[in-house]
Amino acid sequence: MSKPSRLLLPLLCALFSGASFAGRAPEPPAPLVKVGYYNSPPAIYSDAHGEAQGSLVDLTRLLLHNAGYRVSFRELPSARLYAGLLDGSVDIWPGSPGKPDLQGQTLEAREQLAEIGLNLYYRPASPTPEFPLDLNARDVILITGYTYWPAINAALQDPALHLRQHRTTTHTAALQMLERGRGDFLIDYDQSVNQAVKDLGIATPPSVPLARVPIKFIVSARSANPRKLRDDLDQAYRALRAAGADLNLRKE
């Protein structure tokens, strides 16, 4: 082979190799999953900059990343969150299963992420109440935008009880209302109350347990591939659990 030929061969190889590389389609970005939530500190809430924070946010982000997805979080009032799950503008909600408005329109993950307590709180000087009988003609404090377990909702809507509902937007405000006698009872979730009493520097009021509420991924049936998304999240959870990862939400 002549000297020019020996020089030309590597050049041609480089050219064809570069052409082949340039012609290769770039890797598509990982699918984006839109996560909706409403404030339930300390597990999931918005900080002062509007960014999602909390142990449930961390766990959701970890599972989606390990399953091969990108993630964005958006805080929404409960009515808009449920509407987003129905129309597909929200892909998943890490929340409680069994919501009547979502039946047939969502898929529930098989793996349970956590379990939280729903309690009836009352003032220390009051006798221990029996739910729902002792709510008759009394004042009950609720959190705006929250929907509770079906049996609890049925009692709250029972006209025979003649109870009066008072709603507020934060857990700290709800505790202050109870402490100041602006309500006889407060229905709220234990983790949120535990965080609120720390913020206020007060003692946790006595309570009666009403329900243990599971937390799972609720997947919109109108997301791009709901069954695959649900199964990918379940598989990611099982893989991390098998690897010995600590998947328990922090008790803050």
PDB file of C-alpha atoms in Angstrom, residues 115-120 131 148-152 187-190 208-214:
ATOM      1  CA  GLU A 115     -50.140   4.463  57.382  1.00  0.00           C
ATOM      2  CA  ILE A 116     -51.327   7.488  59.330  1.00  0.00           C
ATOM      3  CA  GLY A 117     -53.838   7.908  62.117  1.00  0.00           C
ATOM      4  CA  LEU A 118     -57.004   9.981  61.899  1.00  0.00           C
ATOM      5  CA  ASN A 119     -58.011  11.136  65.380  1.00  0.00           C
ATOM      6  CA  LEU A 120     -60.735  13.039  67.186  1.00  0.00           C
ATOM      7  CA  PHE A 131     -67.729   9.041  68.123  1.00  0.00           C
ATOM      8  CA  TYR A 148     -61.730  12.127  55.348  1.00  0.00           C
ATOM      9  CA  TRP A 149     -62.443   8.411  55.515  1.00  0.00           C
ATOM     10  CA  PRO A 150     -65.925   7.540  54.085  1.00  0.00           C
ATOM     11  CA  ALA A 151     -67.377   6.536  57.462  1.00  0.00           C
ATOM     12  CA  ILE A 152     -66.128   9.787  59.001  1.00  0.00           C
ATOM     13  CA  ILE A 187     -60.652  15.891  63.411  1.00  0.00           C
ATOM     14  CA  ASP A 188     -57.137  15.706  62.016  1.00  0.00           C
ATOM     15  CA  TYR A 189     -54.246  13.394  61.121  1.00  0.00           C
ATOM     16  CA  ASP A 190     -51.752  12.509  63.824  1.00  0.00           C
ATOM     17  CA  VAL A 208     -59.702   9.197  70.317  1.00  0.00           C
ATOM     18  CA  PRO A 209     -58.514   7.171  67.294  1.00  0.00           C
ATOM     19  CA  LEU A 210     -60.993   7.104  64.411  1.00  0.00           C
ATOM     20  CA  ALA A 211     -59.144   5.254  61.638  1.00  0.00           C
ATOM     21  CA  ARG A 212     -55.779   4.050  60.361  1.00  0.00           C
ATOM     22  CA  VAL A 213     -55.419   5.401  56.843  1.00  0.00           C
ATOM     23  CA  PRO A 214     -53.066   3.714  54.325  1.00  0.00           C
TER      24      PRO A 214
END
